[in-house]
Each structure stands twice: as structure tokens, then as C-alpha cells.
PDB file of C-alpha atoms in Angstrom:
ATOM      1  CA  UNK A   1       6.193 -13.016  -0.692  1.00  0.00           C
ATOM      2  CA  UNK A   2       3.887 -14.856   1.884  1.00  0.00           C
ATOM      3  CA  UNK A   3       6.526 -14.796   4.146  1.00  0.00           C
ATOM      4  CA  UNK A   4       7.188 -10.935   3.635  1.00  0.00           C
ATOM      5  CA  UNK A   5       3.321 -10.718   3.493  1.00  0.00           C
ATOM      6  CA  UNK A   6       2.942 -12.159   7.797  1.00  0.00           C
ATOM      7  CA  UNK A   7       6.278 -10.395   8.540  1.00  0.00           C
ATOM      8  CA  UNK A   8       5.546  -8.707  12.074  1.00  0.00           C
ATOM      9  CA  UNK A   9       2.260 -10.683  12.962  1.00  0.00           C
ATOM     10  CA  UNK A  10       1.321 -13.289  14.350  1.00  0.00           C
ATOM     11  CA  UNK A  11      -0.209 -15.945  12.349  1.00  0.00           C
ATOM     12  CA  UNK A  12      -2.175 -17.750  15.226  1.00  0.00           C
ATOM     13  CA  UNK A  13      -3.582 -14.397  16.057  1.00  0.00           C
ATOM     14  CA  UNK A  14      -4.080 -13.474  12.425  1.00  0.00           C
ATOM     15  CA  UNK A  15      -7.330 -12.738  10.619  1.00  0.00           C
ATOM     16  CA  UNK A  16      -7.053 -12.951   7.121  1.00  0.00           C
ATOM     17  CA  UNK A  17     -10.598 -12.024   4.996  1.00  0.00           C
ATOM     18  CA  UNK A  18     -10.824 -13.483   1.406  1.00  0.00           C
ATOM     19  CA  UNK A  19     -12.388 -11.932  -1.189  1.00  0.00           C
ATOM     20  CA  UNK A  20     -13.550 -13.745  -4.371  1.00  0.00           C
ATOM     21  CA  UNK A  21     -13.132 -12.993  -7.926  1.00  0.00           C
ATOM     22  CA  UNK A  22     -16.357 -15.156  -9.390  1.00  0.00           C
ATOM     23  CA  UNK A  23     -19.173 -17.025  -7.011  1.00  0.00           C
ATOM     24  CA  UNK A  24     -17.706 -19.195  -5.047  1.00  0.00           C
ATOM     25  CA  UNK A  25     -20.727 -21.065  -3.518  1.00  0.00           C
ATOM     26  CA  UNK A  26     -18.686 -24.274  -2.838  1.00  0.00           C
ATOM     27  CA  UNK A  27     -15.829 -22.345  -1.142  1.00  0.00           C
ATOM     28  CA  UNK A  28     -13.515 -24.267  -3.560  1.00  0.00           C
ATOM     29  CA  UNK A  29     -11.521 -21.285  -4.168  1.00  0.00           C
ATOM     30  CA  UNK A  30     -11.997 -19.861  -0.659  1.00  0.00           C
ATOM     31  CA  UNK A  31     -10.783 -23.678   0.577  1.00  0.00           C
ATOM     32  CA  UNK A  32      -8.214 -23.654  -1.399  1.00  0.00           C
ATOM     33  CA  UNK A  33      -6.430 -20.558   0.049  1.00  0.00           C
ATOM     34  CA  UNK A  34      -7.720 -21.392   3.385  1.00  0.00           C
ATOM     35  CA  UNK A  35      -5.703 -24.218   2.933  1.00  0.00           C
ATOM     36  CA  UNK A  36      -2.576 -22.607   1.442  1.00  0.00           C
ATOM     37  CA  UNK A  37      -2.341 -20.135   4.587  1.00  0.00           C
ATOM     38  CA  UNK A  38      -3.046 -22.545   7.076  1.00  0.00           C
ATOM     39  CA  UNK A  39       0.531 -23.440   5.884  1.00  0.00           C
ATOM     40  CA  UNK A  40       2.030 -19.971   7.396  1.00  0.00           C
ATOM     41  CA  UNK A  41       0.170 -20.749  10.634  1.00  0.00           C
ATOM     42  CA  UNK A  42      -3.177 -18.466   9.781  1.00  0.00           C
ATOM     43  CA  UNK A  43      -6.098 -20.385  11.446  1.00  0.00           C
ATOM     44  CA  UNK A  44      -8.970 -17.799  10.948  1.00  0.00           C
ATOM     45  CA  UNK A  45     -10.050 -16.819   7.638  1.00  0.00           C
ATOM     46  CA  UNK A  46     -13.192 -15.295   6.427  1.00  0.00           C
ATOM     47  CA  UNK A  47     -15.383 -15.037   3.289  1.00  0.00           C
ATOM     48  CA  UNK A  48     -16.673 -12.386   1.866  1.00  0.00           C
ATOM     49  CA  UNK A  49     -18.465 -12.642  -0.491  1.00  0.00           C
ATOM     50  CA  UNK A  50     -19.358 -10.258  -3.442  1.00  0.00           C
ATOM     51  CA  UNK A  51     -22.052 -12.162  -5.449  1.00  0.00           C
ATOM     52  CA  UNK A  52     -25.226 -14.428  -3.943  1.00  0.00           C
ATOM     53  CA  UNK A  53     -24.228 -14.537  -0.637  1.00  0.00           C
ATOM     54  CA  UNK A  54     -22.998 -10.731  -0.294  1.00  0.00           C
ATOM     55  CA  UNK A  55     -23.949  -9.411   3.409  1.00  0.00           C
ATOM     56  CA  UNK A  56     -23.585  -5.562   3.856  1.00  0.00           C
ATOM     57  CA  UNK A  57     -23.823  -6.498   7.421  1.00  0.00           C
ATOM     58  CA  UNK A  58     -20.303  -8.374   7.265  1.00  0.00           C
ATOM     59  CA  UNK A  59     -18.445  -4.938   6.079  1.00  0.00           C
ATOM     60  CA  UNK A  60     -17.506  -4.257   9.317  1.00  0.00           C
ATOM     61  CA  UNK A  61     -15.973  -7.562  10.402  1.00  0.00           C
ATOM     62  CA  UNK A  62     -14.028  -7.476   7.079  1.00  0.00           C
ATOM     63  CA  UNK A  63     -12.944  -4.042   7.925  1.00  0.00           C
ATOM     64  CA  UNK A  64     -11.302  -5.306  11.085  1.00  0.00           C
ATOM     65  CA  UNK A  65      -9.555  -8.382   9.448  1.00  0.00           C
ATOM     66  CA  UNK A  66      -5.654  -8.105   9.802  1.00  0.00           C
ATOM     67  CA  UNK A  67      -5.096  -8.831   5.596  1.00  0.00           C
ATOM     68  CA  UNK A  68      -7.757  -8.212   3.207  1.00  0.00           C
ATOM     69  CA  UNK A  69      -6.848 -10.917   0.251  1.00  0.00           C
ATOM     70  CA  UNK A  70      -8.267 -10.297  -3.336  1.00  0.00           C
ATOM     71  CA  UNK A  71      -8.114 -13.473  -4.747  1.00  0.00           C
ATOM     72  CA  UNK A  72      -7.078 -14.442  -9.111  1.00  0.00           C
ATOM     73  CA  UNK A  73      -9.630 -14.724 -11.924  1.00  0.00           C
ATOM     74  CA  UNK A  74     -11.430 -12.363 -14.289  1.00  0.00           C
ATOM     75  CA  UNK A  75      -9.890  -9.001 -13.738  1.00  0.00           C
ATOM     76  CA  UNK A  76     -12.972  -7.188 -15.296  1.00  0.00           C
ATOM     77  CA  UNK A  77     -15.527  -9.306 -13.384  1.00  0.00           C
ATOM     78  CA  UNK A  78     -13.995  -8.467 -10.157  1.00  0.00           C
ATOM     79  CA  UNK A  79     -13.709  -4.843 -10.908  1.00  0.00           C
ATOM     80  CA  UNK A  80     -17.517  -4.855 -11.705  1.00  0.00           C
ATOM     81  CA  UNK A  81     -18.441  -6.730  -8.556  1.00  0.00           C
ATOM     82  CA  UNK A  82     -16.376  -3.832  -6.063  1.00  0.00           C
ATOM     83  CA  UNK A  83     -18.297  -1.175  -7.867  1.00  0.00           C
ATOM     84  CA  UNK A  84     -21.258  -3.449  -8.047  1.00  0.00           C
ATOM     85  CA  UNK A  85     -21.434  -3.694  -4.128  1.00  0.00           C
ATOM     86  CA  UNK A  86     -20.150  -0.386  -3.418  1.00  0.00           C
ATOM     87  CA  UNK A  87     -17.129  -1.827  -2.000  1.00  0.00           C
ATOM     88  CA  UNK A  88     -14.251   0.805  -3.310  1.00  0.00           C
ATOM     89  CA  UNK A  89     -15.139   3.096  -0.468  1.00  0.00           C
ATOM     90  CA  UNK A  90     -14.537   0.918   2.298  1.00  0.00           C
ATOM     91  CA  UNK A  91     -11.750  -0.656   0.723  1.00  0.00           C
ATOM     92  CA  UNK A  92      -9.998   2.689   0.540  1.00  0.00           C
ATOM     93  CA  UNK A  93     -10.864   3.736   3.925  1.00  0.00           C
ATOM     94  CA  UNK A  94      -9.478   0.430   5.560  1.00  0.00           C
ATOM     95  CA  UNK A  95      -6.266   1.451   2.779  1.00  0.00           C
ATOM     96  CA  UNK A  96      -5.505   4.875   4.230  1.00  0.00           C
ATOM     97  CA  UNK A  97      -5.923   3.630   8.179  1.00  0.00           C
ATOM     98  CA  UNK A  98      -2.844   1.410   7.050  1.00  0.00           C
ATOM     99  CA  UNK A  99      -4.551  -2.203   5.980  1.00  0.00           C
ATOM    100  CA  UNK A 100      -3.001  -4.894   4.608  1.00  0.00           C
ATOM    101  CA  UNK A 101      -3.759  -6.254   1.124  1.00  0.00           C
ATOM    102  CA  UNK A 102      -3.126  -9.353  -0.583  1.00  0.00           C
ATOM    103  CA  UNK A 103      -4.078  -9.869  -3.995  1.00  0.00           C
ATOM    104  CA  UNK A 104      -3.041 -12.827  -6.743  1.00  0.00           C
ATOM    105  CA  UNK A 105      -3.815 -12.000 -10.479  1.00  0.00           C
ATOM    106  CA  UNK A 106      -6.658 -10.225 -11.166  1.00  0.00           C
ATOM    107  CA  UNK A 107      -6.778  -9.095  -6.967  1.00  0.00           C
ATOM    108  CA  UNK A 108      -3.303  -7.621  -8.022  1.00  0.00           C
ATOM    109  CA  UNK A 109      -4.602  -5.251 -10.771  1.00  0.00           C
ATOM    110  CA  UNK A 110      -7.676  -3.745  -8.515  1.00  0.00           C
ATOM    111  CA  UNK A 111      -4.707  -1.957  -6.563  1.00  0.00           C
ATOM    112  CA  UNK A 112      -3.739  -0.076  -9.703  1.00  0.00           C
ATOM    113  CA  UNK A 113      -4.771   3.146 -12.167  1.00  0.00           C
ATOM    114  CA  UNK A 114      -7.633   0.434 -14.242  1.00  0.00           C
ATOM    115  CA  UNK A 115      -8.608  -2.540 -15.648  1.00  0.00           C
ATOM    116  CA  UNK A 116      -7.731  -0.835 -19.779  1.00  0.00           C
ATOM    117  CA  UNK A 117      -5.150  -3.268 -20.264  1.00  0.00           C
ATOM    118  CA  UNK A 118      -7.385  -6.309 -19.883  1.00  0.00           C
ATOM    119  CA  UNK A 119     -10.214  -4.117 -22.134  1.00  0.00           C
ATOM    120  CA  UNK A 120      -6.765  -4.088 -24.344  1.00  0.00           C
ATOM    121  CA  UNK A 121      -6.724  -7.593 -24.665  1.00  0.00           C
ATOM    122  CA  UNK A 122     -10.332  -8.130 -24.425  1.00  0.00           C
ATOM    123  CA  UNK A 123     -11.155  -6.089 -27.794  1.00  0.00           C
ATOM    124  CA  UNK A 124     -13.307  -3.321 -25.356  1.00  0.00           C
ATOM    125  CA  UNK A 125     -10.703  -0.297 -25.174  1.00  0.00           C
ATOM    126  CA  UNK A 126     -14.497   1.937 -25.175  1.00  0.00           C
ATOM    127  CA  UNK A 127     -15.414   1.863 -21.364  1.00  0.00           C
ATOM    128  CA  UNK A 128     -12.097   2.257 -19.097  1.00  0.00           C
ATOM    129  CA  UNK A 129     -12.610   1.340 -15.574  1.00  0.00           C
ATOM    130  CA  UNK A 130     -11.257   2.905 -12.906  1.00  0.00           C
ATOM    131  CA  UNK A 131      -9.543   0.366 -10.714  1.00  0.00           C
ATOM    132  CA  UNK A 132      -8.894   1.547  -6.543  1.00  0.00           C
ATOM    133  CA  UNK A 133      -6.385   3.247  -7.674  1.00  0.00           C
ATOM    134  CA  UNK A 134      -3.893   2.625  -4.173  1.00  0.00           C
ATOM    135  CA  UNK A 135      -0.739   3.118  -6.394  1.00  0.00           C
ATOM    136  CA  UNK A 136       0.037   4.910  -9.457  1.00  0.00           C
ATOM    137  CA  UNK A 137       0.892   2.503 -12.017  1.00  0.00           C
ATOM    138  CA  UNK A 138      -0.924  -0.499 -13.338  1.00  0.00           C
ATOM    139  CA  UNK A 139       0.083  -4.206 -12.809  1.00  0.00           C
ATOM    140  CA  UNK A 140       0.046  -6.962 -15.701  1.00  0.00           C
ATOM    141  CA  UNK A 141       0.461 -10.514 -14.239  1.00  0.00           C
ATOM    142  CA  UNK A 142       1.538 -13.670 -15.980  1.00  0.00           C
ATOM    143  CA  UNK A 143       3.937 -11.218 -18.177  1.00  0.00           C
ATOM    144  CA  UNK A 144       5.518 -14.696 -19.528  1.00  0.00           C
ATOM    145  CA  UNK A 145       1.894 -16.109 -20.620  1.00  0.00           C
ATOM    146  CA  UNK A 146       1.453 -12.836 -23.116  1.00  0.00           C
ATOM    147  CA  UNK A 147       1.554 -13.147 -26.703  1.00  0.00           C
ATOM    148  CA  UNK A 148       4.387 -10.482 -28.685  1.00  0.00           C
ATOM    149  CA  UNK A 149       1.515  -8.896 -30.144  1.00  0.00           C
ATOM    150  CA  UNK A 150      -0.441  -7.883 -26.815  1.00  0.00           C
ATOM    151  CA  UNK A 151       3.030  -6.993 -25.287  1.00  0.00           C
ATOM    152  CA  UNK A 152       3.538  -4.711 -27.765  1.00  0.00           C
ATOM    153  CA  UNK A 153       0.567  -3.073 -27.009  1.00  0.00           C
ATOM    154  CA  UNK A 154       1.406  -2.792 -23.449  1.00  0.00           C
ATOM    155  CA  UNK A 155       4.715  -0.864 -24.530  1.00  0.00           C
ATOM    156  CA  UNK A 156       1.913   1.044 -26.757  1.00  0.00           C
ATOM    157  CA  UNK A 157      -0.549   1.717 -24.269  1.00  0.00           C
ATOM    158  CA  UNK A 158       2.520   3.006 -21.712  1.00  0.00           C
ATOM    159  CA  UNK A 159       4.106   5.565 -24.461  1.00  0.00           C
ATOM    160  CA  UNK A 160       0.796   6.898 -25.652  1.00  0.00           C
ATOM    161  CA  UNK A 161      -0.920   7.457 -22.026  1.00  0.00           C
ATOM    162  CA  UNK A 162       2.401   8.014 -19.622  1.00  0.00           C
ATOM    163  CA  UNK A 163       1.078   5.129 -17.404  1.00  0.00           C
ATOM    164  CA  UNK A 164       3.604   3.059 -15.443  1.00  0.00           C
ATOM    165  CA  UNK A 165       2.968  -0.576 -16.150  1.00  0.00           C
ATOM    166  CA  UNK A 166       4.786  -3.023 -13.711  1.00  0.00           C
ATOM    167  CA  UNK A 167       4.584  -6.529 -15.072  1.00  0.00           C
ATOM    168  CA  UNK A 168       5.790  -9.574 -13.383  1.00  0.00           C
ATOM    169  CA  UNK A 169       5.936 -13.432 -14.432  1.00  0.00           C
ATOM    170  CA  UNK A 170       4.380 -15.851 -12.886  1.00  0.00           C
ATOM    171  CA  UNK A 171       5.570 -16.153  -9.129  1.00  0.00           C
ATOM    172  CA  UNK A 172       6.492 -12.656  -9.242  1.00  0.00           C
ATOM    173  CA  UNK A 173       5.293  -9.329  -7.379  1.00  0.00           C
ATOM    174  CA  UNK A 174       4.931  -6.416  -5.630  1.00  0.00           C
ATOM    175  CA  UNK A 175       5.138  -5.419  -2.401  1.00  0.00           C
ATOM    176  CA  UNK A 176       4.283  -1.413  -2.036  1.00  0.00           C
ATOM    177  CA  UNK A 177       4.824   0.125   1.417  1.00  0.00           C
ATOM    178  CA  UNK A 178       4.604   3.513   2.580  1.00  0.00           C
ATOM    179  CA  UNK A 179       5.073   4.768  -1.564  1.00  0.00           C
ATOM    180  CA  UNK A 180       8.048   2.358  -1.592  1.00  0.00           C
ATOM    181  CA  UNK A 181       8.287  -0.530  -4.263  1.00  0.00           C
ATOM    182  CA  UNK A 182      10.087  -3.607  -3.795  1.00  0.00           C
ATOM    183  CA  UNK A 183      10.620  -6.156  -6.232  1.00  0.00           C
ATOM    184  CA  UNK A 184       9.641 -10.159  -6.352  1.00  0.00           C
ATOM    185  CA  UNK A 185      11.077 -11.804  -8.947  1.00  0.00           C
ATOM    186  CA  UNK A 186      12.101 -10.616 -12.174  1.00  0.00           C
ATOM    187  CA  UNK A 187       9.764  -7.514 -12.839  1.00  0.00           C
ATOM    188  CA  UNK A 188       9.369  -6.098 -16.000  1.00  0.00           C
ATOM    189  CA  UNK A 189       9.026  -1.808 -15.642  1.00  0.00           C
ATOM    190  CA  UNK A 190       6.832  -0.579 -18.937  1.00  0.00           C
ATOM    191  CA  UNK A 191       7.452   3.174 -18.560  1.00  0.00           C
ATOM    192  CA  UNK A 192       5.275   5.575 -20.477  1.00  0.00           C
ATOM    193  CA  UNK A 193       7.913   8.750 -19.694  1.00  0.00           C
TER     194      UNK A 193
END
């Protein structure tokens, strides 16, 4: 997918900004992914950070990055850290002038409907969140680390609301261009129709 990800740009010339799920003070994470796309070529990466260090003044630079990556964790945490920093605005302006996101995990399911599958599992089906909401279905990683019971409420959750749920294994993913889905991997489609 990384591949597909740098397809027409050049990585030497590429800016990549990196957005964290949790703090990160020790850039472990951020290293870590540095590190990863130094592998593809990408020398310039940037933090951005949505907890102690967040700078309002940095918006713009990550605005003009060339990929926007939302990195794995808590899905729920870094739902409430976008809203938290006012950050769904900018993200969906940079969306419809035809940015480039990346996003592993809990990065993936920001692009989506919400977060209610994760307040599924979590026991807190009360307060829905509204994820950014770039694509109209919802995305449920690590499909093959899911219990039968919380699957089945998936297949629940689909029927009773109409929602499209896409879920993929681990390794798997989407890649959504211009409305058009392509498949990584062996995708699971949850249809609610």
C-alpha cells in the first residue's frame, strides 16, 4: 500500500506530516515511522503534535505537507484530540483541495462515518462521535483480532443502522480515490442494505 501510497511523487521531494494518536514526547512513535518511510526514500517528515506540544502556529506548514499520516492507537482518544484542537476543519479543507492521507489503525477509522463501533466494544454505545467523515462507510481494522461475539455485533450494528462497515485484517486496506474503492488484502464488506 506504501508503494501505491508515493505512486506519482517523489520521495526525496516528499513531505510527509505525522500525526499522533497519544503524546508522543519521546518521538518513539514519530521515530519509528520516520524510520519506516525513510525506507521509500521520504527524508522530511514532520510532527504534529495534538497534546503538550500542540502549536496552532504549525497548522499551516502541516497544511502544505504532501501526505498527512494519522498514525495507530486509541481510536477514541484520537477522535477526542481532532475535536479537542479544532483540527476537523482544517483537515477537511486540506481533504477537498485534494490531500493525501495516510492513516494505520485507529488513523484509518477518523476517515469514516464515527468512532460507535469502538464505543461498541468499549461498553459506551451513549455518546456517538462523529468521525471526519471523508467517506461514507466506517472502517474496522485488525478484523482477524475480533472476538465472534463483537463481530456479530458489527453485522448487528450494519443491519440495524444501514452503515457500510469495511473491515480488513491485519496488513490489509483501503485506498479511496476520487469516490473509488480499491481493495488491499482480503477485505471483509459488512453491508447494512
Amino acid at each position: 500500500m506504501d508503494h501505491l501510497l508515493l505512486e506519482g511523487l517523489d520521495p526525496a521531494h516528499t513531505k510527509i506530516a505525522y500525526i499522533p494518536s497519544t503524546e508522543d514526547k519521546e518521538r518513539k512513535y514519530f521515530n519509528l515511522k520516520a524510520e519506516y518511510y525513510r525506507d521509500y526514500g521520504v527524508r522530511e517528515m514532520m510532527f504534529f503534535d495534538l497534546y503538550g506540544e500542540f502549536d496552532s502556529a504549525k497548522i499551516n506548514e502541516l497544511l502544505q505537507c504532501d501526505i498527512i499520516h494519522l498514525s495507530a492507537g486509541n481510536p477514541m482518544e484520537l477522535r477526542q484530540a481532532l475535536k479537542r484542537r479544532n483540527m476537523d476543519g482544517h483537515l477537511q479543507v486540506y481533504f477537498e483541495q485534494g490531500g493525501i492521507f495516510a492513516g494505520v489503525s485507529a488513523g484509518a477509522v477518523q476517515f469514516g462515518k464515527s468512532t460507535k463501533l469502538f464505543q461498541l466494544y468499549a461498553g459506551d454505545a451513549n455518546e456517538t462521535q462523529e468521525a471526519l467523515q471523508f467517506v461514507d462507510f466506517e472502517f474496522l481494522p485488525h478484523y482477524n483480532r475480533w472476538n465472534d461475539a463483537f463481530k456479530k455485533q458489527v453485522w448487528d450494528y450494519a443491519r440495524t443502522t444501514g452503515t457500510t462497515v469495511y473491515a480488513g485484517n491485519d496488513g490489509d486496506g483501503l485506498i479511496v480515490e476520487d469516490g473509488d474503492i480499491r481493495f488491499i488484502g482480503d477485505i471483509t464488506a459488512i453491508s447494512g442494505e
